[in-house]
Structure formats: C-alpha cells, structure tokens
Amino acid sequence: MKQSPPPFTTGPAAWIGSKPPLLRFLNTCHAEFAPETSGAVADYIPELGKADPDHFGISLATLDGHVYEVGDTQIPFTIQSMSKPFVFALALDTLGAERVESVIGVEPSGDPFNSIRLNAENHPFNPMVNAGAIACSGLIHEAKGDAAFEYIRQALGRFAGRDLDVDDAVYASESTTGDRNRAIGYLLRTNAVIRDNVAAVLEVYFRQCAILVTARDIAVMAATLANRGINPVTGEQVMSAYAISRTLSVMTSSGMYDYAGEWIYRIGIPAKSGVGGGILAALPARLGLGSYSPRLDKHGNSVRGIKVCEALSAHYDLHMLNRSDDARNSIIADYNIGNSPSRRVRRAQEQSILAAHHQDVRVIELVGTLSFSNVDYVSRQLAAKPRPQLVIFDLRRVTAMTRAGARLLAEEFRELAAHHVTVILSGIRRSSPDWKMIADWTEGLTNIRNYYLLDAAIEWAEDQVVYRYGGAIDFFEATDLSEQSLLAGLTDEELTDLASLAAIKSYQASEKIIATGEPATSLFFLRSGVVHVTLPDGIRLATLTAGMPFGEMALLEPRRSADVFADMAATAYEIPLRDFERFRKQHPRAGERIMRNLAQLLADRLILANAKLNLLTSG
Ligand code: GLU
C-alpha cells in the first residue's frame, strides 16, 4: 500500500509563494523514513512503553529564529537523556566550572549509559552518562536545595522559549523502577561526588527526565546550543558561551550512548538522544535539529531520527569537520586616497600636498565576518606594502566579528600604534557590541579614531596629511574673487566688474544656506569658512572651503538639487543670476571662460565618481 503523503506544517507564518528547499528536503526525509518500522519502543520504564510507535516529527530551527516543522512536531514526549546537556550547562553556570569539572570527567566511557562504573578517580566518566547526569543534578541540588527541580525546569524552558510541563506518570514510573539509578546515586555519595540527600537528588533527576518537550522544542533548544547560548527565537542569552561550548564538547564525544564515536565520524554533528525517542542535534553557527520517533535501535537511539540526521548531514555536506573558508574574500577594496579622495573640495595648495602624499593614507574596506583568518589575512596585506601614516578600516559591510577576529584586530592596532600609524575606523558605531570588544582590547591606545562615515574618515586623514606637510589652513581668513576656481583666467577688470555685482553674506555654524527644490536665482562663491552640500536624505556630496563655488548649478538648472549648510561661521559672495547673465553679455570672453571652468569642474566630479565606483566593482 502506498504511504499517504506526510502532513507538514510550516511554523508560525504561512508561506507566500514557493516552498523553501530546506522544507522540501525535510518533507522528503519524512516521507522516505516513515515506512521504517524497525526498532522497539523503550519499556524498561513501563510508562514509556505506551508511546505511539508511529509518531514521527522533524523540526529544524535556524539561527535567525525560523522553525521548520514536518509531521508530528507538536506531540509531547519526555526529554529523558536529552536533559543531560542542558543540566550540565546549568551546573557549569550555577556552580562554576571549577567545582563541576572537579567531580565530573569529560572522557567517553565506552560503557552503556546506565553503567554503574566510575573512572579511575571515582568520578563519573562524563555528564552524558547517567552517573554524570545524576552528579549534575546533585550539584544543582547542593546549590538550590528543594528549589532545584523548579530551577532546572525553568532553565530548560528558556532554552525552548516556553514553559515546559512534566509528565507525572512517567516520573512516577521511573521513580518506582529506578533502582539502577539509585545504585549509581549511592555510589556517587560514597565517593563524595554527591554530598547531600541522595534520595532527593534522584527525585530531581527522575523529574528532569520526565520534562515534556516536542520535536519543535528540541529544535529550538538545539539551535540555542548552536548559537552560543542565545535562543534564536526569543533572543535571550540563556547560558554563558563557556558553558555552551563545553556542553557541545561532551555531546560530541559522548552524546549518542555507545554509538558516539561512530556518530561523530559519520554524521559529524554534536547530538544527544533520549530513550523517549528524541534526538537533538546542534551544528554550531548553523542550525538546531529536533526529531521524535520512539522506536529505538540496540544502542538506544531513535531509528528514524538517526536516518534523518544522516540524510541531512550527507545531503548538505554538514559534517562539522568538513569546512573551509577563503579569508581573501574579506577585503572588498584596498586603495590609497590618490584614487579616492574625500568629498571635500580642496584648494590648490592642499591638492598638491595630497597629490604628493596620497600614499600616506591607506583605505581597506572589509566585508562579511571578521574572523581569525580574515583579520590575519588583512594584517599581512597591510604589511606587504610600505607602511602608510594613516590606515582607515571601513567596517560598514562587516556583518559579524568573532572574538578571535576582534582580538587579532586589536593586536594589529597595537602593532600599528608601535609604528606611530594612526588607525581610523569607519562604519562601526561606538554603541555596537563589536566596538565594545575592540575597545576592551585596545584600552590605552591613543592612535585610534572613529568616524561613522567613510568620507568623514578620509577627510580627517587628508587634513592630517595637509597639516603634516605645512598646509595649515586659516578657515577664517577672507579670500577675494580672484582666488575662485570657477573664475580662473578672468582679467582684473572682469573680476572688478563681477565683484561690484556681489553681496557679501555671513552665515552662522549649521545655518541652511540653500534648500533643495527652491528656485535657483543666484550663485555663491565661498569667501571664508566651510560649508557642505548634502542630498535631502543626508548623503554628503561635498565639503567646500574658501575659493570654491556653490549653488553654481544655477547656471544649468532652474531649481536647487541639494542643500547647503554652513559647517562653521562662513561668508560668501552671492551674485544674482540675472546680474550674472548681464555680466556674461557684457564680457562674452569671461562668460565663456567661466562656462569652460564649470565644464571642467563637472568633468572632475564625474571622473572621481567613476573612480570610486570602479574601486568597488573591480574587486
Ligand atoms: N531517565 C532515563 C534513565 O535514567 C534516561 C535514559 C536516557 O534517556 O538515556 O534511565
């Protein structure tokens, strides 16, 4: 008889349009493995034997918080041994690593999960076998007394992102039949691993094993392990990154009963299974998987669950030790300011200083994740060329920074500081966690600046170069029309005539001089101070100092296409357009000269814009 297609649900939001391929894949796994009926439901805890052997649910949680669900993902079942990793993490965070690690080992035992054997130091082999798990419950009981179980239940709830119940019947059933675990408990007390009331500790352990979860819950719990302890659905940091990485370590070596070695060899994803039929698999930085199917193989692992994990790992090549990354992709552009100056329009003297010393400022634009290898590569790229005086790291396309990456970056800054190189960061906010990491490791360094906009960073670096080479600028000093670039080539007489048409206007710092959309009825020549030109959305097009025109597009366009603001107290010559037109008629040669200068100015801007574009597209 043909299997009817499995039902599948899609998580909280219904799909609009096509199905994501991962959902299709999980759906195919479900259809393919549902006919698999080998194995047997665990019945050594009598109540577990009542599970419906046909139930089969697969759920996968991504680290951006999406949960895929296929089949019976809402059926509750008891967590059993899948509680062990979470209670171990909780013990680490509650009692401190030193205390926990002093009584519980981390070596695979090679014995069955319920073996009554301790290691050479008379400690449990690891926290994934019953002895180690009971020891963890003992530690929590030591810290929390009668509140221990509730403390555990709430912690597991934070991993799942919801409050979890307990199956009282399964708890009672295990408590009645749990003499083997009692034997382990007393063995632990004779060896001083459990210090207080063994009976109470065992009740905590039996209860924690009877916590009810669904396949969806364990997918989210696994994803929290895969996400350095941050629940991707609720955003809560549930446990410390230390506790999580150590938990994943013991899952890797001992999570799958006496099949653990083969599991990690073949599937390569840290996992834990439980006799209730669940398997939880956490692939760091990728995903969390939860499956539920109660028929178990001879090792105690869910038969269908194993098949799902095998298929997922093989199909997408997810073995955790099968990874590579090309650090060279992290630099999207690397240039000096010769090709890409700031939008500040410079006077001739400044221009010639910058032209001679453009090699002094290097700009490195980074992209993606700044990891250990990426930052190492960047530091070697920097070292490969003559050392600049200033380096700008543009981080606006950096999507993440690992701790190793941030640490190496901070060390690179120290290295640069030792050589008196100034570091300028752009594209990173001082409030961001990435900045905090860097700041922690660069305390005391005085050679680091931070400008959010790359253009502002380049402008500041240029200023440093200009000052260093003697181009000190007195912004307050007034200039006359003969120093205007747009008026180059005019005779004294022509300039005098033009000056008679101009009114000298003064502006306060941050005053708006020109507004987008207004009729363009005059031209301006900046006489002193600094102004900037921005688009209405705030993008800065240019910063201008004395000797430069603004609002000159009035010669071509009837309306203003950008805003102009004073950066500091500024003065300008303003010439009404109609007077200027009259001047052009009276002085046709000067008029033509000005239009030629304007054409040159626009051509220069275009060439610059093309060069900037080219930097980013030519890789
Ligand atoms: N409560 C079960 C026991 O201690 C858990 C076993 C398991 O899931 O491996 O026997």
XYZ file of C-alpha atoms and ligand atoms in Angstrom:
629
model
C 0.000 0.000 0.000
C 1.257 3.433 -0.849
C 2.013 5.751 2.069
C -0.146 8.808 2.060
C 1.985 11.966 1.854
C 3.015 13.167 5.304
C 1.329 16.206 6.690
C 3.605 19.147 7.115
C 3.252 22.429 8.844
C 5.386 25.418 8.261
C 5.898 27.167 11.535
C 4.127 30.312 12.590
C 3.938 32.089 9.256
C 2.280 30.537 6.210
C 4.471 30.508 3.119
C 3.729 33.020 0.493
C 4.684 31.639 -2.881
C 7.110 28.748 -3.236
C 8.369 26.396 -0.510
C 11.929 26.861 0.730
C 14.065 23.948 -0.474
C 15.020 23.013 3.091
C 11.373 22.448 3.958
C 11.006 20.305 0.838
C 14.061 18.307 1.898
C 12.729 17.690 5.429
C 9.419 16.715 3.935
C 11.125 14.197 1.651
C 13.044 12.745 4.618
C 9.795 12.327 6.488
C 8.136 10.559 3.550
C 11.165 8.354 2.951
C 11.743 7.256 6.559
C 8.165 6.990 7.807
C 7.865 3.407 6.414
C 10.901 2.409 8.525
C 9.419 0.413 11.427
C 12.424 -1.422 12.829
C 13.497 -0.961 16.435
C 11.411 -1.010 19.596
C 9.884 1.491 21.969
C 11.770 1.583 25.314
C 9.798 -0.113 28.057
C 12.281 -0.524 30.915
C 10.463 2.489 32.324
C 6.974 0.943 31.956
C 5.191 4.205 31.200
C 7.487 4.889 28.183
C 6.159 1.702 26.533
C 2.833 3.460 25.988
C 4.224 5.820 23.333
C 2.681 5.541 19.839
C 5.483 3.927 17.804
C 4.279 5.555 14.584
C 4.703 9.132 15.722
C 7.325 10.891 13.649
C 8.171 14.581 13.740
C 11.118 16.545 12.379
C 11.836 20.153 13.215
C 14.752 22.338 12.269
C 15.436 25.740 13.815
C 17.691 28.206 12.070
C 19.861 30.692 13.912
C 17.823 33.604 12.596
C 14.919 32.123 14.501
C 12.902 30.337 11.827
C 11.465 26.947 12.736
C 10.640 24.350 10.082
C 8.249 21.613 11.129
C 7.280 18.403 9.396
C 4.975 15.701 10.755
C 4.278 15.152 14.468
C 6.253 18.102 15.783
C 3.647 19.108 18.353
C 3.359 15.740 20.118
C 4.771 15.963 23.661
C 7.146 13.266 24.878
C 9.609 13.050 27.750
C 13.021 14.609 27.256
C 14.898 11.838 29.129
C 18.631 11.934 28.490
C 18.349 14.989 26.257
C 18.032 16.899 29.560
C 21.647 15.999 30.379
C 23.458 18.570 28.229
C 21.233 21.390 29.475
C 21.580 20.473 33.141
C 25.361 20.178 32.674
C 25.450 23.698 31.162
C 23.265 24.915 34.027
C 25.596 23.337 36.602
C 28.619 24.989 34.973
C 26.962 28.394 35.116
C 25.454 27.908 38.587
C 28.366 26.381 40.483
C 31.279 27.500 38.327
C 33.396 25.394 36.002
C 35.994 24.595 38.639
C 33.572 22.927 41.024
C 31.773 20.970 38.292
C 34.925 19.909 36.475
C 36.490 18.739 39.755
C 33.888 15.980 40.205
C 32.732 15.075 36.669
C 35.082 13.866 33.917
C 34.805 14.535 30.207
C 36.095 11.262 28.716
C 33.867 8.851 26.777
C 33.168 5.797 28.912
C 32.656 3.149 26.249
C 30.066 1.693 28.646
C 26.277 1.760 28.368
C 24.603 4.949 29.605
C 23.385 3.348 32.818
C 26.625 1.620 33.719
C 27.438 1.513 37.423
C 31.094 2.283 36.972
C 33.189 5.321 37.731
C 36.569 6.373 36.344
C 39.971 5.898 38.000
C 39.351 8.925 40.225
C 35.993 7.524 41.280
C 34.187 10.258 39.374
C 31.622 9.861 36.587
C 33.247 9.486 33.155
C 31.250 12.353 31.671
C 27.981 14.273 32.120
C 26.208 12.423 29.274
C 26.021 9.074 31.099
C 23.605 8.622 33.967
C 26.312 8.808 36.662
C 27.485 12.185 35.373
C 23.964 13.481 34.901
C 22.912 12.437 38.391
C 26.058 14.152 39.684
C 24.966 17.352 37.857
C 21.501 17.155 39.406
C 23.292 16.655 42.750
C 25.337 19.802 42.235
C 22.235 21.816 41.410
C 20.536 20.329 44.475
C 23.547 21.313 46.552
C 23.159 24.923 45.338
C 19.370 25.235 45.266
C 18.020 22.655 47.769
C 14.290 21.965 47.405
C 14.040 24.550 44.599
C 16.470 22.523 42.445
C 13.935 20.893 40.159
C 11.989 24.089 39.560
C 15.284 25.842 38.812
C 16.096 23.176 36.198
C 12.599 23.213 34.680
C 12.743 26.966 34.219
C 16.217 26.864 32.702
C 15.150 24.233 30.166
C 12.122 26.409 29.410
C 14.436 29.281 28.496
C 16.234 27.004 26.042
C 12.879 26.016 24.496
C 11.462 29.536 24.653
C 8.377 28.392 26.546
C 7.318 26.998 29.914
C 7.746 23.191 29.985
C 5.496 20.733 31.862
C 6.317 17.404 33.465
C 4.765 14.016 32.698
C 3.896 12.906 36.221
C 3.057 9.351 35.142
C 6.472 8.850 33.515
C 8.156 10.419 36.541
C 6.307 8.119 38.946
C 7.015 5.121 36.734
C 10.746 5.808 36.656
C 10.887 6.632 40.348
C 9.252 3.288 41.142
C 11.579 1.302 38.906
C 14.752 3.384 39.071
C 16.843 1.212 41.367
C 19.761 1.104 39.000
C 19.969 4.895 39.081
C 19.622 4.744 42.878
C 22.613 2.397 42.969
C 24.563 4.950 40.931
C 23.436 7.733 43.294
C 24.690 5.951 46.390
C 27.936 5.035 44.667
C 28.393 8.742 43.958
C 27.802 9.591 47.595
C 30.372 7.119 48.904
C 32.809 8.880 46.598
C 31.738 12.320 47.815
C 30.502 13.400 44.373
C 27.034 13.837 45.847
C 27.216 15.482 49.244
C 23.638 15.696 50.389
C 20.429 13.727 50.360
C 20.786 11.130 47.572
C 17.093 10.261 47.527
C 16.159 13.897 46.933
C 18.791 14.247 44.211
C 17.414 11.190 42.419
C 13.897 12.603 42.527
C 15.280 15.760 40.859
C 16.949 13.599 38.212
C 13.819 11.466 37.568
C 11.691 14.561 37.299
C 14.085 16.339 34.943
C 13.979 13.265 32.663
C 10.152 13.463 32.652
C 10.010 17.053 31.373
C 7.730 17.178 28.336
C 9.026 18.550 25.040
C 8.053 18.410 21.381
C 10.303 17.975 18.332
C 9.881 21.706 17.803
C 11.059 22.433 21.348
C 14.194 20.378 20.950
C 14.974 22.012 17.614
C 14.868 25.414 19.331
C 16.847 24.091 22.313
C 19.457 22.665 19.939
C 19.581 25.922 17.975
C 20.280 27.739 21.254
C 23.266 25.437 21.777
C 24.359 26.087 18.182
C 24.051 29.839 18.740
C 26.488 30.277 21.645
C 23.643 30.131 24.127
C 21.368 32.753 22.618
C 17.882 31.402 21.961
C 17.353 32.455 18.322
C 13.589 32.680 18.749
C 13.420 34.723 21.967
C 16.820 36.401 21.661
C 17.616 35.564 25.296
C 21.169 34.658 26.280
C 20.246 31.529 28.183
C 23.688 30.311 29.273
C 27.245 31.549 29.012
C 29.238 30.860 25.860
C 31.703 28.882 28.003
C 29.033 26.526 29.332
C 27.620 26.029 25.838
C 30.917 25.210 24.136
C 31.841 22.727 26.881
C 28.408 21.140 26.664
C 28.778 20.725 22.910
C 32.189 19.160 23.532
C 30.809 16.374 25.689
C 27.890 15.894 23.299
C 30.462 15.428 20.540
C 32.447 12.796 22.398
C 29.714 11.069 24.395
C 26.269 12.218 23.283
C 24.997 9.147 21.470
C 25.462 6.337 24.001
C 27.948 3.692 22.865
C 27.433 4.817 19.247
C 29.066 8.207 19.953
C 32.357 7.590 18.112
C 30.697 6.269 15.014
C 28.101 9.037 15.138
C 30.627 11.829 15.114
C 32.685 10.019 12.476
C 29.761 9.543 10.119
C 27.421 12.438 10.838
C 29.728 14.979 12.437
C 27.098 16.988 14.313
C 27.122 17.218 18.131
C 23.992 15.449 19.318
C 22.191 13.852 22.228
C 19.447 11.300 22.208
C 16.986 10.139 24.814
C 15.159 6.861 25.360
C 11.887 8.731 24.903
C 12.648 8.729 21.142
C 14.077 12.198 20.723
C 17.315 13.220 19.067
C 18.692 16.691 19.370
C 21.491 17.788 17.055
C 23.240 21.157 17.267
C 25.528 22.248 14.460
C 27.399 25.295 15.790
C 26.735 28.515 13.895
C 24.273 26.710 11.595
C 21.189 25.004 12.962
C 19.379 23.003 15.597
C 17.509 19.821 14.735
C 14.880 18.024 16.799
C 13.385 14.708 15.797
C 10.879 12.475 17.516
C 10.209 8.838 16.701
C 10.000 6.405 19.635
C 11.356 3.179 18.089
C 14.955 2.723 19.265
C 17.866 0.690 17.900
C 20.091 -1.544 20.009
C 22.142 1.458 21.208
C 19.032 3.252 22.451
C 18.913 5.806 19.620
C 15.776 6.587 17.599
C 15.990 4.629 14.322
C 14.270 7.214 12.145
C 15.953 10.094 13.977
C 19.373 8.719 13.080
C 18.317 8.379 9.463
C 17.133 11.999 9.356
C 20.444 13.227 10.785
C 22.437 11.051 8.383
C 20.458 12.324 5.415
C 20.746 15.970 6.446
C 24.482 15.734 7.064
C 25.194 13.818 3.834
C 22.892 15.790 1.535
C 24.208 19.210 2.554
C 27.714 18.107 3.477
C 27.276 19.417 7.019
C 29.935 17.355 8.839
C 31.393 19.874 11.264
C 34.980 18.930 10.442
C 34.430 19.375 6.742
C 34.787 23.128 6.474
C 36.803 25.669 4.586
C 36.750 29.400 4.185
C 38.666 31.798 1.978
C 39.952 34.679 4.050
C 40.802 36.584 0.879
C 37.154 37.397 0.324
C 37.140 39.706 3.311
C 38.736 42.700 1.580
C 36.356 44.300 -0.898
C 38.590 47.295 -1.692
C 42.121 48.370 -0.790
C 43.395 51.718 -2.048
C 45.080 54.941 -1.128
C 43.412 58.319 -1.268
C 45.007 59.181 -4.602
C 42.200 57.270 -6.346
C 39.524 58.122 -3.912
C 39.783 61.399 -2.025
C 37.063 62.643 0.296
C 34.235 64.795 -0.952
C 35.954 67.808 0.495
C 36.906 70.079 -2.404
C 40.488 71.162 -1.728
C 42.317 74.332 -2.572
C 45.260 74.184 -4.963
C 47.883 74.157 -2.192
C 46.129 71.324 -0.334
C 45.612 69.440 -3.569
C 49.289 69.493 -4.367
C 50.227 68.258 -0.868
C 47.699 65.437 -1.134
C 48.851 64.561 -4.644
C 52.427 64.197 -3.382
C 51.500 62.216 -0.256
C 48.408 60.210 -1.173
C 50.309 57.007 -0.332
C 50.256 58.058 3.304
C 46.600 57.151 3.711
C 45.519 53.584 3.008
C 41.857 52.605 2.988
C 40.836 48.982 3.475
C 37.156 48.196 3.054
C 36.163 44.921 4.693
C 33.141 42.719 4.165
C 31.370 39.814 5.872
C 32.575 38.205 9.074
C 35.836 39.345 10.629
C 37.160 36.019 11.797
C 40.562 34.882 12.976
C 41.738 34.018 9.452
C 40.210 37.087 7.802
C 41.934 39.533 10.133
C 45.206 37.645 9.876
C 44.973 37.958 6.086
C 44.220 41.686 6.348
C 47.227 42.227 8.609
C 49.511 40.502 6.090
C 48.081 42.593 3.243
C 48.890 45.706 5.249
C 52.423 44.529 5.949
C 53.050 43.682 2.296
C 53.216 47.330 1.193
C 55.205 50.305 2.547
C 53.691 51.372 5.844
C 51.257 54.319 5.490
C 50.912 57.014 8.159
C 47.197 56.526 8.478
C 45.044 53.464 7.858
C 41.287 53.573 7.523
C 39.422 50.311 8.132
C 35.922 50.641 6.751
C 33.674 48.183 8.570
C 30.277 49.199 7.239
C 29.849 45.895 5.358
C 31.176 43.779 8.223
C 28.257 41.666 9.332
C 29.867 39.943 12.304
C 33.060 39.757 14.254
C 34.249 36.688 16.096
C 36.102 37.115 19.376
C 39.239 35.781 17.750
C 38.841 38.261 14.876
C 38.310 41.191 17.244
C 41.295 40.150 19.329
C 43.637 39.897 16.320
C 42.324 43.238 15.050
C 43.075 44.852 18.403
C 46.565 43.324 18.302
C 47.043 44.720 14.803
C 46.088 48.176 16.120
C 48.736 47.826 18.835
C 51.287 46.859 16.228
C 50.374 49.903 14.133
C 50.500 52.142 17.217
C 54.024 50.904 17.939
C 54.964 52.205 14.480
C 53.127 55.508 15.022
C 50.472 54.709 12.463
C 47.060 56.261 13.126
C 44.087 53.917 12.794
C 40.723 55.284 11.718
C 37.620 53.114 11.837
C 34.502 53.878 9.867
C 31.158 52.137 9.579
C 31.010 50.970 13.194
C 29.000 52.630 15.955
C 30.505 53.180 19.354
C 27.423 51.565 20.876
C 27.856 48.292 18.949
C 28.964 45.102 20.745
C 31.738 44.671 18.148
C 33.164 48.055 19.063
C 32.983 47.136 22.749
C 35.069 44.028 22.091
C 37.694 46.002 20.203
C 37.649 48.813 22.773
C 38.233 46.346 25.621
C 41.396 45.103 23.956
C 42.714 48.460 22.807
C 42.440 50.319 26.081
C 45.156 52.898 26.478
C 45.857 53.225 22.739
C 45.604 56.824 21.627
C 46.063 56.316 17.904
C 42.506 55.142 17.150
C 39.775 57.389 15.750
C 36.253 56.503 14.872
C 34.140 58.227 12.218
C 30.891 56.622 11.248
C 31.080 57.851 7.648
C 33.955 56.663 5.482
C 34.029 60.038 3.753
C 34.445 61.840 7.075
C 37.260 59.410 7.967
C 39.043 60.095 4.670
C 38.560 63.835 5.073
C 40.068 63.749 8.565
C 43.012 61.672 7.316
C 43.589 64.141 4.469
C 43.585 67.025 6.936
C 46.295 65.252 8.938
C 48.409 64.888 5.802
C 47.832 68.527 4.826
C 48.835 69.730 8.328
C 51.865 67.458 8.457
C 53.220 68.932 5.264
C 52.735 72.527 6.274
C 49.465 73.273 4.549
C 47.864 74.903 7.586
C 44.547 76.419 6.633
C 43.129 79.534 8.234
C 39.458 78.948 7.639
C 38.527 82.381 8.930
C 40.749 84.291 6.567
C 38.699 86.051 3.863
C 39.596 85.396 0.225
C 38.690 87.506 -2.783
C 37.122 86.564 -6.084
C 40.483 86.228 -7.851
C 41.076 83.060 -5.777
C 37.888 81.381 -7.010
C 38.496 78.266 -9.114
C 35.433 78.948 -11.266
C 36.786 82.401 -12.126
C 40.305 81.316 -13.067
C 41.548 83.109 -16.175
C 39.488 86.287 -15.751
C 41.225 89.649 -16.051
C 41.407 92.083 -13.130
C 38.909 94.324 -14.827
C 36.440 91.479 -15.352
C 36.854 90.465 -11.708
C 36.267 94.031 -10.518
C 33.077 94.246 -12.567
C 31.888 90.929 -11.191
C 32.730 91.967 -7.614
C 30.514 95.034 -7.985
C 27.526 92.684 -8.517
C 28.231 90.595 -5.424
C 26.804 90.998 -1.945
C 28.863 89.610 0.951
C 26.680 87.330 3.109
C 27.504 85.894 6.556
C 26.241 82.591 7.964
C 26.290 81.014 11.413
C 27.524 77.474 12.007
C 24.867 74.921 10.841
C 22.748 77.559 9.123
C 20.984 76.319 5.983
C 22.135 78.462 3.055
C 20.402 76.699 0.172
C 17.392 74.353 0.292
C 16.568 71.624 -2.226
C 13.685 72.483 -4.512
C 13.907 76.265 -4.188
C 14.253 78.316 -7.396
C 17.962 78.723 -8.198
C 18.275 82.501 -8.562
C 21.875 83.185 -7.525
C 25.429 81.791 -7.464
C 27.692 81.707 -4.422
C 31.444 81.925 -4.054
C 32.678 80.840 -0.625
C 34.752 83.654 0.860
C 35.692 82.186 4.269
C 34.733 79.221 6.478
C 33.479 75.781 5.476
C 30.136 74.633 4.042
C 28.827 71.249 2.973
C 26.467 70.103 0.267
C 24.065 67.270 1.087
C 21.204 65.476 -0.586
C 17.871 65.676 1.257
C 18.429 62.108 2.556
C 21.556 63.283 4.363
C 24.208 61.963 1.951
C 27.110 64.405 1.929
C 28.154 65.293 -1.599
C 30.962 67.725 -0.880
C 32.668 69.806 1.765
C 33.834 73.174 0.476
C 36.297 75.752 1.754
C 37.026 79.326 0.689
C 37.725 79.754 -3.042
C 35.033 77.317 -4.145
C 31.662 77.973 -5.726
C 28.360 76.537 -4.546
C 24.896 76.826 -5.985
C 26.754 77.102 -9.316
C 24.410 74.542 -10.838
C 22.023 77.509 -11.120
C 23.843 78.136 -14.392
C 22.316 74.891 -15.715
C 19.286 74.032 -13.590
C 16.305 76.214 -12.614
C 15.908 74.620 -9.132
C 18.304 73.720 -6.310
C 19.091 69.994 -6.310
C 20.821 69.804 -2.904
C 21.008 71.534 0.473
C 23.971 73.621 1.549
C 24.786 74.138 5.236
C 27.494 76.183 6.934
C 29.844 73.887 8.947
C 31.240 76.880 10.857
C 30.832 80.644 10.651
C 31.183 81.352 6.923
C 30.953 84.215 4.437
C 30.164 84.074 0.728
C 29.845 86.336 -2.294
C 26.315 85.988 -3.652
C 25.636 87.102 -7.230
C 22.025 87.163 -8.504
C 21.674 85.045 -11.631
C 20.101 87.827 -13.684
C 23.072 90.153 -12.881
C 25.453 87.374 -13.792
C 23.686 86.867 -17.137
C 24.076 90.590 -17.826
C 27.793 90.327 -16.937
C 28.166 87.411 -19.408
C 26.626 89.509 -22.202
C 28.951 92.425 -21.440
C 32.029 90.164 -21.124
C 31.496 87.302 -23.586
C 35.125 86.069 -23.276
C 34.891 85.916 -19.453
C 31.473 84.251 -19.750
C 32.888 81.556 -21.990
C 35.853 81.078 -19.672
C 33.548 80.595 -16.685
C 31.412 78.058 -18.551
C 34.575 76.213 -19.547
C 35.736 76.193 -15.912
C 32.313 74.867 -14.927
C 32.540 72.092 -17.521
C 35.969 71.185 -16.136
C 34.629 71.146 -12.566
C 31.782 68.805 -13.562
C 34.145 66.564 -15.531
C 36.451 66.280 -12.492
C 33.499 65.282 -10.304
C 32.436 62.643 -12.819
C 35.922 61.201 -13.114
C 36.112 60.950 -9.329
C 32.697 59.313 -9.052
C 33.690 56.765 -11.706
C 36.967 56.013 -9.923
C 35.116 55.371 -6.650
C 32.664 53.083 -8.385
C 35.470 51.240 -10.086
C 37.232 50.590 -6.765
C 34.232 48.675 -5.555
C 33.308 46.792 -8.703
C 36.731 45.731 -9.903
C 37.271 43.827 -6.636
N 15.603 8.605 32.683
C 16.336 7.669 31.904
C 17.261 6.838 32.738
O 17.964 7.337 33.568
C 17.084 8.413 30.842
C 17.801 7.481 29.958
C 18.073 8.007 28.606
O 17.278 8.741 28.007
O 19.159 7.655 28.128
O 17.280 5.641 32.614
